[in-house]
Tab-separated table of C-alpha atoms and ligand atoms in Angstrom:
chain	number	residue	atom	x	y	z
A	1	MET	CA	100.320	101.642	147.273
A	2	THR	CA	99.522	104.098	150.023
A	3	ALA	CA	98.297	107.146	148.115
A	4	THR	CA	94.592	107.383	147.348
A	5	LEU	CA	93.921	108.972	144.002
A	6	ARG	CA	91.188	111.463	143.427
A	7	GLN	CA	89.071	110.973	140.297
A	8	THR	CA	87.019	113.401	138.239
A	9	ALA	CA	83.650	114.251	139.727
A	10	PRO	CA	81.002	112.655	137.512
A	11	THR	CA	78.051	114.548	136.062
A	12	THR	CA	74.627	112.924	136.133
A	13	ALA	CA	73.696	113.267	132.517
A	14	SER	CA	74.655	114.577	129.101
A	15	ARG	CA	72.788	115.745	126.046
A	16	ILE	CA	73.327	117.167	122.588
A	17	LEU	CA	73.172	120.957	122.886
A	18	GLY	CA	73.260	121.822	119.198
A	19	VAL	CA	73.936	120.391	115.736
A	20	GLY	CA	75.188	121.949	112.521
A	21	GLY	CA	76.077	120.889	109.013
A	22	LEU	CA	77.813	121.955	105.847
A	23	ARG	CA	77.506	120.153	102.506
A	24	GLY	CA	79.878	120.298	99.549
A	25	GLU	CA	79.081	123.320	97.335
A	26	ASP	CA	78.299	121.467	94.102
A	27	VAL	CA	75.058	119.641	93.315
A	28	VAL	CA	75.973	116.629	91.147
A	29	PRO	CA	72.903	114.993	89.574
A	30	ASN	CA	72.919	111.355	88.496
A	31	ASP	CA	73.101	112.262	84.826
A	32	GLU	CA	76.547	113.782	85.351
A	33	ILE	CA	78.098	110.536	86.612
A	34	VAL	CA	76.281	107.696	84.799
A	35	GLY	CA	78.427	107.670	81.656
A	36	PRO	CA	81.600	105.937	82.933
A	37	ILE	CA	79.586	103.287	84.837
A	38	ASN	CA	77.060	102.577	82.105
A	39	SER	CA	74.203	103.344	84.487
A	40	SER	CA	71.207	105.655	84.323
A	41	ASP	CA	69.443	108.264	86.395
A	42	GLU	CA	66.489	105.884	86.651
A	43	TRP	CA	68.598	102.921	87.893
A	44	ILE	CA	70.306	105.003	90.580
A	45	ARG	CA	67.018	106.538	91.753
A	46	GLN	CA	65.275	103.169	91.925
A	47	ARG	CA	68.118	101.198	93.522
A	48	THR	CA	69.450	103.859	95.928
A	49	GLY	CA	66.990	106.769	96.176
A	50	ILE	CA	69.756	109.196	95.237
A	51	VAL	CA	68.688	112.046	92.956
A	52	SER	CA	71.864	114.087	93.305
A	53	ARG	CA	74.823	114.191	95.634
A	54	ARG	CA	76.761	117.128	97.064
A	55	ARG	CA	80.450	117.342	96.290
A	56	ALA	CA	82.989	119.882	97.460
A	57	LYS	CA	85.066	121.945	95.071
A	58	PRO	CA	88.695	120.794	94.682
A	59	THR	CA	89.872	123.861	96.600
A	60	THR	CA	87.592	123.144	99.561
A	61	THR	CA	89.447	121.163	102.183
A	62	LEU	CA	88.256	118.677	104.766
A	63	ALA	CA	89.132	121.265	107.428
A	64	ASP	CA	86.954	123.870	105.653
A	65	LEU	CA	83.960	121.520	105.757
A	66	ALA	CA	84.622	120.537	109.376
A	67	GLU	CA	84.994	124.163	110.464
A	68	GLY	CA	81.730	125.228	108.813
A	69	ALA	CA	79.747	122.447	110.474
A	70	ALA	CA	81.468	122.967	113.828
A	71	ARG	CA	80.751	126.711	113.871
A	72	ALA	CA	77.098	126.065	113.033
A	73	ALA	CA	76.838	123.510	115.869
A	74	LEU	CA	78.502	125.870	118.362
A	75	ASP	CA	76.101	128.661	117.314
A	76	ALA	CA	73.096	126.351	117.672
A	77	ALA	CA	74.316	125.254	121.111
A	78	GLY	CA	75.080	128.809	122.227
A	79	ILE	CA	78.549	127.663	123.251
A	80	ASP	CA	81.726	129.629	122.586
A	81	ALA	CA	84.674	127.690	121.152
A	82	SER	CA	86.680	128.591	124.266
A	83	GLN	CA	84.247	126.506	126.343
A	84	VAL	CA	85.011	123.296	124.401
A	85	ASP	CA	87.215	120.836	126.314
A	86	ALA	CA	87.584	118.144	123.664
A	87	VAL	CA	87.227	117.951	119.883
A	88	LEU	CA	86.584	114.546	118.288
A	89	VAL	CA	86.640	114.293	114.505
A	90	SER	CA	85.419	111.154	112.770
A	91	THR	CA	86.717	110.772	109.228
A	92	VAL	CA	88.214	108.261	106.819
A	93	THR	CA	89.193	110.806	104.181
A	94	TYR	CA	91.950	112.855	105.825
A	95	PHE	CA	95.227	112.597	103.940
A	96	GLU	CA	97.599	113.273	106.775
A	97	GLN	CA	98.528	110.423	109.047
A	98	THR	CA	99.505	112.939	111.699
A	99	PRO	CA	98.797	115.467	113.150
A	100	SER	CA	95.080	114.809	113.504
A	101	ILE	CA	92.577	117.008	111.712
A	102	ALA	CA	90.965	117.426	115.138
A	103	ALA	CA	94.017	119.372	116.336
A	104	VAL	CA	93.953	121.546	113.207
A	105	LEU	CA	90.219	122.171	113.620
A	106	THR	CA	90.619	123.014	117.303
A	107	ASP	CA	93.127	125.719	116.413
A	108	ARG	CA	90.941	127.086	113.606
A	109	LEU	CA	87.963	127.360	115.941
A	110	GLY	CA	89.904	129.037	118.709
A	111	ALA	CA	89.189	126.090	121.008
A	112	THR	CA	92.849	125.612	122.022
A	113	PRO	CA	93.872	123.939	124.329
A	114	ALA	CA	90.966	121.486	124.015
A	115	ALA	CA	91.988	117.835	123.772
A	116	ALA	CA	91.787	116.741	120.129
A	117	TYR	CA	91.873	113.438	118.286
A	118	ASP	CA	90.463	111.661	115.258
A	119	ILE	CA	88.236	108.600	115.140
A	120	SER	CA	88.332	106.064	112.298
A	121	ALA	CA	85.003	104.282	112.333
A	122	ALA	CA	83.762	105.020	108.815
A	123	CYS	CA	79.980	105.445	108.586
A	124	ALA	CA	79.562	104.685	112.299
A	125	GLY	CA	82.087	107.395	113.198
A	126	TYR	CA	79.652	110.072	114.357
A	127	CYS	CA	77.739	107.660	116.604
A	128	TYR	CA	81.081	106.427	117.990
A	129	GLY	CA	81.940	110.076	118.701
A	130	ILE	CA	78.628	110.692	120.471
A	131	ALA	CA	79.271	107.585	122.613
A	132	GLN	CA	82.666	108.921	123.623
A	133	ALA	CA	81.445	112.481	124.203
A	134	ASP	CA	78.608	111.209	126.404
A	135	ALA	CA	81.045	109.160	128.477
A	136	MET	CA	83.510	112.041	128.734
A	137	VAL	CA	80.895	114.529	129.926
A	138	ARG	CA	79.340	112.110	132.420
A	139	SER	CA	82.706	111.044	133.831
A	140	GLY	CA	83.671	114.690	134.300
A	141	VAL	CA	86.762	114.513	132.095
A	142	ALA	CA	85.242	117.186	129.818
A	143	ARG	CA	82.310	119.577	130.153
A	144	HIS	CA	81.676	120.383	126.500
A	145	VAL	CA	82.727	118.068	123.677
A	146	LEU	CA	82.530	118.920	119.982
A	147	VAL	CA	81.873	115.865	117.789
A	148	VAL	CA	82.387	116.260	114.043
A	149	GLY	CA	81.812	113.764	111.235
A	150	VAL	CA	83.458	115.015	108.050
A	151	GLU	CA	84.258	113.418	104.705
A	152	LYS	CA	85.456	114.493	101.312
A	153	MET	CA	84.587	111.164	99.720
A	154	SER	CA	85.183	112.647	96.263
A	155	ASP	CA	88.933	112.341	96.900
A	156	PHE	CA	88.467	108.551	97.071
A	157	ILE	CA	86.105	107.900	94.206
A	158	ASP	CA	86.838	106.170	90.939
A	159	PRO	CA	84.392	107.515	88.329
A	160	THR	CA	84.449	104.101	86.582
A	161	ASP	CA	83.613	102.151	89.761
A	162	ARG	CA	80.101	100.719	89.871
A	163	THR	CA	80.252	99.412	93.439
A	164	ILE	CA	80.251	102.514	95.646
A	165	SER	CA	81.641	105.703	94.064
A	166	PHE	CA	78.329	106.840	92.566
A	167	LEU	CA	76.759	106.790	96.054
A	168	LEU	CA	79.269	109.077	97.704
A	169	GLY	CA	79.028	112.749	98.667
A	170	ASP	CA	81.014	115.341	100.627
A	171	GLY	CA	80.059	117.189	103.779
A	172	ALA	CA	80.371	117.636	107.513
A	173	GLY	CA	77.987	117.407	110.437
A	174	ALA	CA	78.717	118.359	114.024
A	175	ALA	CA	77.222	118.251	117.493
A	176	VAL	CA	78.103	119.858	120.808
A	177	VAL	CA	77.604	117.532	123.781
A	178	GLY	CA	77.407	118.964	127.282
A	179	PRO	CA	76.014	118.409	130.770
A	180	SER	CA	72.292	118.064	131.339
A	181	ASP	CA	69.843	117.790	134.242
A	182	VAL	CA	68.081	114.881	132.562
A	183	PRO	CA	69.603	112.180	130.331
A	184	GLY	CA	69.657	113.187	126.662
A	185	ILE	CA	71.896	110.431	125.301
A	186	GLY	CA	71.014	106.794	125.922
A	187	PRO	CA	73.515	103.935	126.247
A	188	THR	CA	75.344	103.146	123.021
A	189	VAL	CA	75.097	99.673	121.518
A	190	TRP	CA	78.187	99.284	119.375
A	191	GLY	CA	80.564	96.719	117.967
A	192	SER	CA	82.617	95.473	115.064
A	193	ASP	CA	83.186	92.459	112.842
A	194	GLY	CA	86.700	92.631	111.412
A	195	ALA	CA	86.272	89.260	109.714
A	196	GLN	CA	84.322	91.292	107.155
A	197	SER	CA	87.028	93.936	106.693
A	198	ARG	CA	87.198	93.280	102.945
A	199	VAL	CA	83.523	93.941	102.349
A	200	ILE	CA	84.058	97.732	102.139
A	201	PHE	CA	87.686	98.576	101.514
A	202	GLN	CA	90.423	100.788	100.070
A	203	THR	CA	91.755	99.305	96.821
A	204	GLU	CA	95.461	99.599	97.717
A	205	PRO	CA	97.272	100.190	101.004
A	206	TRP	CA	99.220	103.477	101.085
A	207	LEU	CA	102.514	101.566	101.247
A	208	ALA	CA	101.798	99.790	97.986
A	209	PHE	CA	100.939	103.111	96.370
A	210	ARG	CA	104.157	104.667	97.655
A	211	ARG	CA	106.287	101.804	96.380
A	212	ALA	CA	104.632	101.807	92.986
A	213	ALA	CA	104.865	105.584	92.665
A	214	GLY	CA	108.350	106.149	93.983
A	215	GLU	CA	110.457	103.083	93.384
A	216	GLY	CA	109.318	101.766	90.056
A	217	VAL	CA	106.677	99.086	90.133
A	218	PRO	CA	107.893	96.020	92.044
A	219	ALA	CA	106.593	92.555	91.211
A	220	GLY	CA	103.048	92.103	92.455
A	221	LEU	CA	102.274	95.803	92.486
A	222	GLU	CA	101.588	96.237	88.791
A	223	GLY	CA	98.476	98.292	88.282
A	224	VAL	CA	98.688	99.966	91.675
A	225	SER	CA	97.219	103.430	91.404
A	226	TRP	CA	95.663	106.065	93.624
A	227	PRO	CA	93.618	104.129	96.218
A	228	THR	CA	89.843	104.432	95.960
A	229	LEU	CA	86.943	102.693	97.695
A	230	ARG	CA	85.112	99.525	96.724
A	231	GLN	CA	82.416	97.428	98.332
A	232	GLU	CA	80.498	94.234	97.931
A	233	GLY	CA	77.208	96.133	97.871
A	234	PRO	CA	74.773	93.214	98.156
A	235	THR	CA	76.807	91.708	101.062
A	236	VAL	CA	76.712	95.024	102.926
A	237	PHE	CA	73.003	95.372	102.184
A	238	LYS	CA	72.239	91.915	103.636
A	239	TRP	CA	74.467	92.468	106.681
A	240	VAL	CA	72.678	95.725	107.509
A	241	ILE	CA	69.219	94.244	107.085
A	242	SER	CA	70.004	91.087	109.066
A	243	GLN	CA	72.025	92.636	111.920
A	244	MET	CA	71.134	96.310	112.406
A	245	PRO	CA	67.478	95.941	113.466
A	246	ASP	CA	68.613	94.003	116.532
A	247	VAL	CA	71.289	96.622	117.311
A	248	ALA	CA	68.643	99.360	117.004
A	249	ARG	CA	66.165	97.476	119.220
A	250	ARG	CA	68.851	96.921	121.860
A	251	ALA	CA	69.699	100.642	121.875
A	252	VAL	CA	66.042	101.518	122.451
A	253	ALA	CA	65.718	98.922	125.231
A	254	ALA	CA	68.988	100.089	126.824
A	255	ALA	CA	67.517	103.606	127.027
A	256	GLY	CA	64.543	102.148	128.897
A	257	LEU	CA	62.172	102.903	126.023
A	258	GLU	CA	59.993	101.051	123.557
A	259	MET	CA	60.002	101.458	119.789
A	260	GLY	CA	56.686	103.342	120.109
A	261	ASP	CA	58.505	106.072	122.073
A	262	ILE	CA	60.694	106.946	119.085
A	263	ASP	CA	59.725	110.186	117.300
A	264	VAL	CA	62.567	110.304	114.787
A	265	PHE	CA	64.676	107.623	113.065
A	266	ILE	CA	68.069	108.701	111.719
A	267	PRO	CA	69.941	105.818	110.090
A	268	HIS	CA	73.243	106.155	108.253
A	269	GLN	CA	72.411	107.391	104.750
A	270	ALA	CA	73.682	104.353	102.810
A	271	ASN	CA	70.798	103.605	100.479
A	272	MET	CA	67.134	104.666	100.609
A	273	ARG	CA	66.119	101.019	100.186
A	274	ILE	CA	68.117	100.131	103.310
A	275	THR	CA	66.360	102.946	105.195
A	276	ASP	CA	62.941	101.747	103.982
A	277	GLN	CA	63.731	98.162	105.024
A	278	LEU	CA	64.896	99.250	108.482
A	279	VAL	CA	61.729	101.327	108.976
A	280	LYS	CA	59.661	98.274	108.053
A	281	LEU	CA	61.620	95.773	110.170
A	282	LEU	CA	61.560	98.089	113.206
A	283	LYS	CA	57.798	98.565	112.640
A	284	LEU	CA	58.119	102.339	112.806
A	285	GLY	CA	54.784	104.001	112.067
A	286	PRO	CA	54.068	106.819	109.596
A	287	GLU	CA	54.175	109.327	112.464
A	288	VAL	CA	57.939	108.725	112.861
A	289	ALA	CA	60.078	111.274	110.998
A	290	VAL	CA	62.813	109.502	109.031
A	291	GLY	CA	66.160	110.897	107.892
A	292	ARG	CA	66.225	110.769	104.085
A	293	ASP	CA	69.015	113.224	103.377
A	294	ILE	CA	70.669	110.717	101.008
A	295	ALA	CA	68.325	111.775	98.178
A	296	GLU	CA	70.097	115.111	97.767
A	297	THR	CA	73.376	114.677	99.633
A	298	GLY	CA	74.474	111.117	98.842
A	299	ASN	CA	76.343	108.904	101.297
A	300	THR	CA	78.756	111.091	103.277
A	301	SER	CA	79.961	108.322	105.631
A	302	ALA	CA	80.762	109.822	109.067
A	303	ALA	CA	78.864	113.020	108.188
A	304	SER	CA	75.634	111.350	107.138
A	305	VAL	CA	73.831	110.953	110.486
A	306	PRO	CA	74.483	114.523	111.717
A	307	LEU	CA	73.671	115.963	108.273
A	308	ALA	CA	70.386	114.056	108.218
A	309	THR	CA	69.687	115.367	111.740
A	310	GLU	CA	70.487	118.919	110.707
A	311	ARG	CA	68.081	118.677	107.747
A	312	LEU	CA	65.225	117.200	109.804
A	313	LEU	CA	65.511	120.024	112.331
A	314	ARG	CA	66.007	122.769	109.730
A	315	GLU	CA	63.030	121.655	107.639
A	316	GLY	CA	60.801	121.197	110.697
A	317	ALA	CA	60.197	117.457	110.207
A	318	ALA	CA	61.704	116.987	113.675
A	319	LYS	CA	61.798	119.390	116.584
A	320	SER	CA	63.747	120.094	119.729
A	321	GLY	CA	62.906	117.573	122.443
A	322	ASP	CA	62.016	114.780	120.019
A	323	VAL	CA	63.380	111.337	120.881
A	324	ALA	CA	65.567	110.107	118.034
A	325	LEU	CA	67.049	106.694	117.341
A	326	GLN	CA	70.295	107.068	115.400
A	327	ILE	CA	72.403	104.274	113.960
A	328	GLY	CA	75.627	104.214	111.968
A	329	PHE	CA	77.165	101.204	110.187
A	330	GLY	CA	79.908	100.688	107.657
A	331	ALA	CA	83.475	99.726	106.807
A	332	GLY	CA	85.185	97.611	109.420
A	333	LEU	CA	82.574	96.372	109.634
A	334	VAL	CA	81.526	98.603	112.539
A	335	TYR	CA	78.257	99.856	113.956
A	336	ALA	CA	76.840	102.017	116.750
A	337	ALA	CA	73.329	103.032	117.787
A	338	GLN	CA	71.934	105.223	120.540
A	339	VAL	CA	68.763	107.095	121.413
A	340	VAL	CA	69.219	110.854	121.741
A	341	VAL	CA	66.966	113.766	122.597
A	342	LEU	CA	67.206	116.300	119.776
A	343	PRO	CA	68.486	119.743	120.756
B	1	LIG	C1	75.582	99.174	95.701
B	1	LIG	C2	74.116	98.880	95.555
B	1	LIG	C3	73.362	100.167	95.271
B	1	LIG	C4	73.900	97.945	94.367
B	1	LIG	O1	72.517	97.678	94.260
B	1	LIG	P1	71.995	96.195	94.169
B	1	LIG	O2	70.560	96.296	94.034
B	1	LIG	O3	72.532	95.436	95.345
B	1	LIG	O4	72.636	95.717	92.825
B	1	LIG	P2	73.380	94.352	92.485
B	1	LIG	O5	74.831	94.506	92.790
B	1	LIG	O6	72.631	93.195	93.088
B	1	LIG	O7	73.190	94.332	90.926
B	1	LIG	C5	71.902	94.245	90.321
B	1	LIG	C6	72.036	94.548	88.847
B	1	LIG	O8	72.364	95.930	88.657
B	1	LIG	C7	73.605	96.054	87.957
B	1	LIG	N1	74.350	97.159	88.557
B	1	LIG	C8	75.134	97.113	89.658
B	1	LIG	N2	75.600	98.335	89.925
B	1	LIG	C9	75.108	99.171	88.989
B	1	LIG	C10	75.207	100.542	88.736
B	1	LIG	N3	75.949	101.348	89.535
B	1	LIG	N4	74.550	101.071	87.690
B	1	LIG	C11	73.801	100.284	86.883
B	1	LIG	N5	73.653	98.951	87.066
B	1	LIG	C12	74.306	98.402	88.099
B	1	LIG	C13	74.311	94.741	88.129
B	1	LIG	O9	75.194	94.484	87.054
B	1	LIG	C14	73.158	93.765	88.161
B	1	LIG	O10	72.738	93.516	86.829
B	1	LIG	P3	72.184	92.059	86.422
B	1	LIG	O11	70.918	91.889	87.216
B	1	LIG	O12	71.958	92.220	84.959
B	1	LIG	O13	73.241	91.088	86.791
B	1	LIG	C15	73.549	98.239	96.837
B	1	LIG	O14	74.032	96.938	96.964
B	1	LIG	C16	73.864	98.986	98.071
B	1	LIG	O15	73.467	100.111	98.246
B	1	LIG	N6	74.529	98.313	99.037
B	1	LIG	C17	74.826	98.799	100.345
B	1	LIG	C18	75.372	100.188	100.313
B	1	LIG	C19	76.049	100.522	101.553
B	1	LIG	O16	75.457	100.505	102.583
B	1	LIG	N7	77.321	100.781	101.460
B	1	LIG	C20	78.155	100.906	102.566
B	1	LIG	C21	78.583	102.207	102.816
B	1	LIG	S1	78.193	102.380	104.433
C-alpha cells in the first residue's frame, strides 16, 4: 500500500444541544386495564408506581410520534433539520423490516440526505444512540446527529398478559447532539448478556406467525398468534438491582466524576421500585432530581430516558447545565450508561 488515506478531522467534544418529547395522546389509568389481568389499581401503584400510562391512538403511527419528538428537539437545540448529518432511531416496535424508520423520518423532517439507520437495543436504545452520536460528532463523521427513541408498545401488548403489558406506554423522545467546546457527554459504559435473551422476549418469531397465518397451522405452531411481549419480571428486577449500580458507578468514574457530582439521575422507566432501589444503592441524596416519568407515562422502552429528561427540564426539576447520570437496560439483555450535561 503506497497511498496514505486522509481521515475525518476530529472534534474535541460533543454535547446534547436540545431534547424533545411526544407522548401518546390517550391517558390510560390503571382501572381501565386491570380487568383482563385480575389486578387492581392499588396493586399496580404499589408494585410499579404507575398511576396511568400514555397510549397513542390507533391512527397515530410510530413515524408521527418520532417526528413530533424530533421537531421539538430541533427547536430546543435551535438547529434546522437541514443541518442534521445523521438520524439514529432506536425502536423495537417498527413493523417494517426495511426501509428503516430513520430514513422515513429523515425525509419527513426535511433532513435529507442525512445518513439514517435504526438501532435495536430495546430500553437501552436511546443511551446506545447517544453513545454513537457522541462518537460520530467527535470523530468528525457528522456535525449534528439526531437521536430518537420511539415506541408504540401498545401494538405489542396482550391485554390478558400479567408479566409486562400493563407496564407499557407509547411515546417518543429525541435529542440533538453536536460539537461543543467542553465535554458534555461522558464515556459510555455499555454491554449485553445474550444468555438471558429469553428473559424479556417476543412470544413468537415473525416466521412462525407468517407460517401459521398463511399456510395453515403446521405441526408445532398450533396456537401461534400475533406476537406480543413477555418477561420474567422478578428475574429482570434482580438483574437490574444486582448489575446496574456497578454500570452506573463505572460511567460516573469514566467521566472523571464522583457520585456526589451528579445533579440528576435518569434511569430507564421500568418500575418505580427499581428506580427507588437504584437511588438507594447509588447513595444519591435528596438533592438529586430523579426521573419518575413512569408514574404518568408508563414504560416506553427506548423513549423512556429522553421522555423523563424532557419532563424534568420542562417542570423545572432539572435545569440546563445540570450533570445527569442516565442509564438504560432491557431486552437482550442490554444496557448503557453515560453522564451528560443537560442542554
Ligand atoms: C413485573 C413486575 C411489576 C411484577 O412485580 P413483582 O413484585 O416482581 O411480582 P411477582 O411476579 O413477584 O408476583 C408477586 C405476586 O403478585 C402477583 N402478580 C403478578 N403480576 C401481577 C399483576 N400484574 N397484577 C396483580 N397481581 C400480580 C403474583 O401472582 C404474585 O402473587 P402471589 O404472591 O400470590 O404468588 C416486576 O417484576 C417488574 O417490574 N419487573 C421488572 C420490570 C422491567 O424492568 N421490565 C423490563 C422492561 S425494561
